[in-house]
JSON list of C-alpha atoms in Angstrom, two decimals:
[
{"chain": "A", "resi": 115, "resn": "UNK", "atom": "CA", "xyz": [74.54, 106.22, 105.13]},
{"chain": "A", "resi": 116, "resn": "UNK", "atom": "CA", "xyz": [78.06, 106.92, 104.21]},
{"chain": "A", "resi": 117, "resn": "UNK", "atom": "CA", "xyz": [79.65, 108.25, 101.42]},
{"chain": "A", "resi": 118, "resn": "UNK", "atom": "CA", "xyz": [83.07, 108.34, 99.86]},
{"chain": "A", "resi": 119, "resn": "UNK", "atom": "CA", "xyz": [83.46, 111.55, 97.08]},
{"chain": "A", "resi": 120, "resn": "UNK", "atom": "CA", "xyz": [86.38, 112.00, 94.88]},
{"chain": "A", "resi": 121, "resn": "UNK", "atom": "CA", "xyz": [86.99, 115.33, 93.54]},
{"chain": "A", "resi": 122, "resn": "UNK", "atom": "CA", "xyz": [90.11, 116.95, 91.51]},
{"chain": "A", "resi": 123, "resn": "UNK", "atom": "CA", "xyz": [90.57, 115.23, 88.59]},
{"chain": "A", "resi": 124, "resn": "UNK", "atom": "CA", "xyz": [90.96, 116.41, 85.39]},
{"chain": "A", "resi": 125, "resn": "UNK", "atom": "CA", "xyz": [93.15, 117.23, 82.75]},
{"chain": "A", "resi": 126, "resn": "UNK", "atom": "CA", "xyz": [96.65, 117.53, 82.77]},
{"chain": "A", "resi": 127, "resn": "UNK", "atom": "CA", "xyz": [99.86, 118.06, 80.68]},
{"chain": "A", "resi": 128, "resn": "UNK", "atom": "CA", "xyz": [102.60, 115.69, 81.55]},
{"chain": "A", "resi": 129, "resn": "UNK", "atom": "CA", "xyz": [104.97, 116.94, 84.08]},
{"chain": "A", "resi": 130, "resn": "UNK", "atom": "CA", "xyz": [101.93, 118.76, 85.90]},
{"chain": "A", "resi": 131, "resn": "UNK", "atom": "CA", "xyz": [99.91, 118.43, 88.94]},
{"chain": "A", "resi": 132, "resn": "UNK", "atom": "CA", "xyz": [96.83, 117.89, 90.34]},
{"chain": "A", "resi": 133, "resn": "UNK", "atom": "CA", "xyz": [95.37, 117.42, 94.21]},
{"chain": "A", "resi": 134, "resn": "UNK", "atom": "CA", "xyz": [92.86, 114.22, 94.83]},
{"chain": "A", "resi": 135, "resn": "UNK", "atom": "CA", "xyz": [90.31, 114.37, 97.37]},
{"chain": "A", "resi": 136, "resn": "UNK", "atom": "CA", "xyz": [88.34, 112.34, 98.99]},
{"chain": "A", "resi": 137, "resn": "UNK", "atom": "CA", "xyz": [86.04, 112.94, 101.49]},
{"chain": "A", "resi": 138, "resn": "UNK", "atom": "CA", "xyz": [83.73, 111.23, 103.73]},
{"chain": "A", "resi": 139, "resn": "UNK", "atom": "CA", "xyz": [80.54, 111.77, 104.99]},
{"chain": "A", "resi": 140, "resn": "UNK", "atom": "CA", "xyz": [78.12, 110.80, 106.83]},
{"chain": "A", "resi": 141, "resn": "UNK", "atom": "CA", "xyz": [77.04, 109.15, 110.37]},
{"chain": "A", "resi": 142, "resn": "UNK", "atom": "CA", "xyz": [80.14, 107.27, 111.72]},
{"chain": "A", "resi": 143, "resn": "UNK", "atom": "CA", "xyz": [82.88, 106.72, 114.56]},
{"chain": "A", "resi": 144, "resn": "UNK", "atom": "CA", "xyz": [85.74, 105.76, 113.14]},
{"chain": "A", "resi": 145, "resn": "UNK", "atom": "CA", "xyz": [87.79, 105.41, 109.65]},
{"chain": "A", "resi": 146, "resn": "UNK", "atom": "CA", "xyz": [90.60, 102.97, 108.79]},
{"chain": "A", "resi": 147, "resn": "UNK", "atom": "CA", "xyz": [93.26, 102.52, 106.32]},
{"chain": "A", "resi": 148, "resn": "UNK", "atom": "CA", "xyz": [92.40, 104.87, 103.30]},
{"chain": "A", "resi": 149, "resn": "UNK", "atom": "CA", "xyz": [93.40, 103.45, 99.59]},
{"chain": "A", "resi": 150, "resn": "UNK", "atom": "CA", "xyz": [93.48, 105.06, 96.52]},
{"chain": "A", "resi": 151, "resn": "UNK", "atom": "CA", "xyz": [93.32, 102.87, 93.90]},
{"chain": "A", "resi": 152, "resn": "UNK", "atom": "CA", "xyz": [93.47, 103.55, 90.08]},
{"chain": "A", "resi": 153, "resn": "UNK", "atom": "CA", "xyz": [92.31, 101.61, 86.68]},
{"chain": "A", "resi": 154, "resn": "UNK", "atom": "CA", "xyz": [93.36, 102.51, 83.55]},
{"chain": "A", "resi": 155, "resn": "UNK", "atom": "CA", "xyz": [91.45, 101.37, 80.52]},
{"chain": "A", "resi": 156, "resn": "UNK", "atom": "CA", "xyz": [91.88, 97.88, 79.49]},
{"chain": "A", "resi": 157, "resn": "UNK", "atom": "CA", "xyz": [94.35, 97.28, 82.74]},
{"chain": "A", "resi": 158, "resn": "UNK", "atom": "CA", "xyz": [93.78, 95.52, 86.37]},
{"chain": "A", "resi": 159, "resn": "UNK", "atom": "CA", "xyz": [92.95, 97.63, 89.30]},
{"chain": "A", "resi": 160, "resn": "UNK", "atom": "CA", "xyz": [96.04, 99.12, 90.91]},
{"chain": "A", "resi": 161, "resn": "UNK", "atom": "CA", "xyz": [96.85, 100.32, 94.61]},
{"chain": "A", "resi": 162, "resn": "UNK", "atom": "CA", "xyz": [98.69, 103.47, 94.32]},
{"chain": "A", "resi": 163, "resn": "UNK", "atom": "CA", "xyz": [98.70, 104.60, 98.44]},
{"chain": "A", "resi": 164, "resn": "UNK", "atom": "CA", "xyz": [97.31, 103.85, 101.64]},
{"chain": "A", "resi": 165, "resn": "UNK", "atom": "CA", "xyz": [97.69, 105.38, 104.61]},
{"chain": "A", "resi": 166, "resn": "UNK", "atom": "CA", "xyz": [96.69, 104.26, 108.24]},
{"chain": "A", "resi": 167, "resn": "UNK", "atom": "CA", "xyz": [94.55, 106.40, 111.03]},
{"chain": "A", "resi": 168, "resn": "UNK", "atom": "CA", "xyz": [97.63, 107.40, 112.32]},
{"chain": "A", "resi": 169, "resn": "UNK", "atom": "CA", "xyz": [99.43, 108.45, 109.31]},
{"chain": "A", "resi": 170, "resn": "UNK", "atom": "CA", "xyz": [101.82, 105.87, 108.30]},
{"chain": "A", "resi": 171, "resn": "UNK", "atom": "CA", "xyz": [101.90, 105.87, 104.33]},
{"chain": "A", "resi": 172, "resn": "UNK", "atom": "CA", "xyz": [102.91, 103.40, 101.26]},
{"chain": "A", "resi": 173, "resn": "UNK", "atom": "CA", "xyz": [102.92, 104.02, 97.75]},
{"chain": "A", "resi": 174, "resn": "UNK", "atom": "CA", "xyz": [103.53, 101.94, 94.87]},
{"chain": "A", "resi": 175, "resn": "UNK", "atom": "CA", "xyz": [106.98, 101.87, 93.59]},
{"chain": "A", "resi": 176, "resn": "UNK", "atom": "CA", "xyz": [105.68, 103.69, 90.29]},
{"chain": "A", "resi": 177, "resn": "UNK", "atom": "CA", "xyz": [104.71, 106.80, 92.20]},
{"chain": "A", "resi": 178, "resn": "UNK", "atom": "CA", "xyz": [107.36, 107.25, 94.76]},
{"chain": "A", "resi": 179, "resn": "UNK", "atom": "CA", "xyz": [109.09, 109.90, 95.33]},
{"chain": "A", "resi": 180, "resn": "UNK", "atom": "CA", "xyz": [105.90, 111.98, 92.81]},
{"chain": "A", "resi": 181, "resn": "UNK", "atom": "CA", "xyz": [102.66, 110.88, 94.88]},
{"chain": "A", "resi": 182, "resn": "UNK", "atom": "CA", "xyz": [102.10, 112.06, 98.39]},
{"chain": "A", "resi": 183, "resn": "UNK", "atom": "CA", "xyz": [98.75, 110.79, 100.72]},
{"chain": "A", "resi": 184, "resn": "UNK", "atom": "CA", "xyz": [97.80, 112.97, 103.87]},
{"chain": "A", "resi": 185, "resn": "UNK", "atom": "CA", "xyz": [94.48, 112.93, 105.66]},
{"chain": "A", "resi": 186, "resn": "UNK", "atom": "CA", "xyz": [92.53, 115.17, 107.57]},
{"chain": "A", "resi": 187, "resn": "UNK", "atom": "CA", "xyz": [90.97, 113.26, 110.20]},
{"chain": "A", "resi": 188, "resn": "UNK", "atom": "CA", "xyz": [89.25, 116.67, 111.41]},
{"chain": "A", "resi": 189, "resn": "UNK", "atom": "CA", "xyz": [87.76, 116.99, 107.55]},
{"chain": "A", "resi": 190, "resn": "UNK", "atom": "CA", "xyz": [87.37, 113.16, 106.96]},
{"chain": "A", "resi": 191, "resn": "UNK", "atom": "CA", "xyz": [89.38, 114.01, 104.37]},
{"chain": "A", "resi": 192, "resn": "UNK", "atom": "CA", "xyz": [92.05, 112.15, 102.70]},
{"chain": "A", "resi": 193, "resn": "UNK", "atom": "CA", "xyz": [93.91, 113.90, 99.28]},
{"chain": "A", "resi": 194, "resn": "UNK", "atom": "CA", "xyz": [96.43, 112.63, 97.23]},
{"chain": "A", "resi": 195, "resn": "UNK", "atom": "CA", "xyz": [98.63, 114.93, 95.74]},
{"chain": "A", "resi": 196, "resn": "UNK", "atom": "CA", "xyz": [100.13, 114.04, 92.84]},
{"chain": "A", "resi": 197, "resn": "UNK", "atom": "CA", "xyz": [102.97, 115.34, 90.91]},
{"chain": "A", "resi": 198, "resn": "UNK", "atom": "CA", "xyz": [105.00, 115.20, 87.74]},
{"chain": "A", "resi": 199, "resn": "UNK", "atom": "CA", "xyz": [102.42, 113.86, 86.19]},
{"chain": "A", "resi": 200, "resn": "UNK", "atom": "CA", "xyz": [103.51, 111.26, 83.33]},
{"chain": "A", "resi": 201, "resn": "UNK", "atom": "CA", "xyz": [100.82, 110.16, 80.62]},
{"chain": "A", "resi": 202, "resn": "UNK", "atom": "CA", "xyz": [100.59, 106.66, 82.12]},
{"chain": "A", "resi": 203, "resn": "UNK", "atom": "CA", "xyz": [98.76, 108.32, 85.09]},
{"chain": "A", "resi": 204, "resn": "UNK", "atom": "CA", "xyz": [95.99, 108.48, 83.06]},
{"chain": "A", "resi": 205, "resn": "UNK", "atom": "CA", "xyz": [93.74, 106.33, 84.82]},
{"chain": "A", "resi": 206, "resn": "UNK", "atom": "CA", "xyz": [90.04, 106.49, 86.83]},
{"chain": "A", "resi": 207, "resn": "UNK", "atom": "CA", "xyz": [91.00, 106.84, 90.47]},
{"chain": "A", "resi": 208, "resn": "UNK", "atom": "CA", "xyz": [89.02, 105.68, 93.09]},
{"chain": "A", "resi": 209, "resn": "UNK", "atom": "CA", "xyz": [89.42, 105.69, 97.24]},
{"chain": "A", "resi": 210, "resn": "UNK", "atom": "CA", "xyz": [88.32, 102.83, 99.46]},
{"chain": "A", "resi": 211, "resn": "UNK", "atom": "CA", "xyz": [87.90, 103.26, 103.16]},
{"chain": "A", "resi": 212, "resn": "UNK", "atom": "CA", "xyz": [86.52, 100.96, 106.13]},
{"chain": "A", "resi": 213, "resn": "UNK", "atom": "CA", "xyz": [84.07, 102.97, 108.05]},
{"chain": "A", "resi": 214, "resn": "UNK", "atom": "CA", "xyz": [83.15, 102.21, 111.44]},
{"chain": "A", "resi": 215, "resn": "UNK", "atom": "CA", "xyz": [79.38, 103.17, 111.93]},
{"chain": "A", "resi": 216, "resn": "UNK", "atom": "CA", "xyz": [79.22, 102.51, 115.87]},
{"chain": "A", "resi": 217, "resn": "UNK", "atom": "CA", "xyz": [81.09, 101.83, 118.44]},
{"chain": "A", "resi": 218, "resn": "UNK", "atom": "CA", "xyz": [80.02, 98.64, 118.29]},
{"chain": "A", "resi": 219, "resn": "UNK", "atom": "CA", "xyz": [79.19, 97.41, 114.92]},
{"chain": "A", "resi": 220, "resn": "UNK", "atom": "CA", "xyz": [82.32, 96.18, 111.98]},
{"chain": "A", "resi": 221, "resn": "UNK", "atom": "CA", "xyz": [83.62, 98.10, 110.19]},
{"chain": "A", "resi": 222, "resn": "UNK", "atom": "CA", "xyz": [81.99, 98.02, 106.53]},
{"chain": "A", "resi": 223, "resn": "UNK", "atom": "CA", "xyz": [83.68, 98.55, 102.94]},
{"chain": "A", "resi": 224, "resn": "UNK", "atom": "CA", "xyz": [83.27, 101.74, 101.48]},
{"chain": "A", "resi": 225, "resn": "UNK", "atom": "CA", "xyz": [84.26, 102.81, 97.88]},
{"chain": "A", "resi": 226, "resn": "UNK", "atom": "CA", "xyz": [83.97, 106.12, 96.05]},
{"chain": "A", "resi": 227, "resn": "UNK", "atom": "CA", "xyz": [82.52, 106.87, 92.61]},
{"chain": "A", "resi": 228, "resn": "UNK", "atom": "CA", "xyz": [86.39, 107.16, 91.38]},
{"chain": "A", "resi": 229, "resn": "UNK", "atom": "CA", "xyz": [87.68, 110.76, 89.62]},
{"chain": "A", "resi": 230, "resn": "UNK", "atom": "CA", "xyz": [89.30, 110.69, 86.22]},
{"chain": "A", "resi": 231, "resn": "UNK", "atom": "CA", "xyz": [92.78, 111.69, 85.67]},
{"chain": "A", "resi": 232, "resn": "UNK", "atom": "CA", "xyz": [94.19, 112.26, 82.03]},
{"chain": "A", "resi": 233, "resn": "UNK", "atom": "CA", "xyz": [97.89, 113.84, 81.64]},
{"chain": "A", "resi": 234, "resn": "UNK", "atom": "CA", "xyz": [98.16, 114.11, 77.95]},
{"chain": "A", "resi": 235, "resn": "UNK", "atom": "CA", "xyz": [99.35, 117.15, 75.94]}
]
């Protein structure tokens, strides 16, 4: 079984910071292109960042230049670090991997529980 856990959200004043993780675990061989995502309430889904096995990264144009995803591949680890922090941050943010279980086998869709994020003063 895997698993996909958020941790590091929290509250925040505007202009702050705070570090996402998200961490895998589990029985597998292989992870693909990470995702955060975030919802805020009453508003669609939103892709914030991806980044590939091999490190290439995109961000949505709102968090350029603010946002930075790196991963870990020797902690299964992906974070998102995330600064100057505006209120309309505020948002649940979840991370979506593909996980390879075998060698052999697909890879299968994997979501975390999501972490909540509120930059407010």
């Amino acid at each position: 079984q895997v698993q996909l856990v958020e941790s590091g959200g929290g509250l925040v004043q505007p202009g702050g910071s705070l570090r996402l993780s998200c961490a895998t675990s589990g029985s597998f061989v292989s992870i693909g292109t990470v995702v955060w995502y975030r919802q805020a309430p009453g508003k669609q889904r939103e892709l914030v960042a991806t980044i590939t096995s091999g490190g290439s990264t995109n961000y949505v144009d709102s968090v350029k230049g603010r946002f930075t995803i790196s991963r870990d591949n020797a902690k299964n680890t992906v974070y998102l670090q995330m600064n100057s922090l505006k209120p309309e941050d505020t948002a649940v943010y979840s991370c979506y991997a593909p996980v390879k279980l075998h060698i052999n086998s697909a890879y299968i869709q994997s979501w975390g529980q999501g972490t909540q994020v509120t930059v407010s003063s």
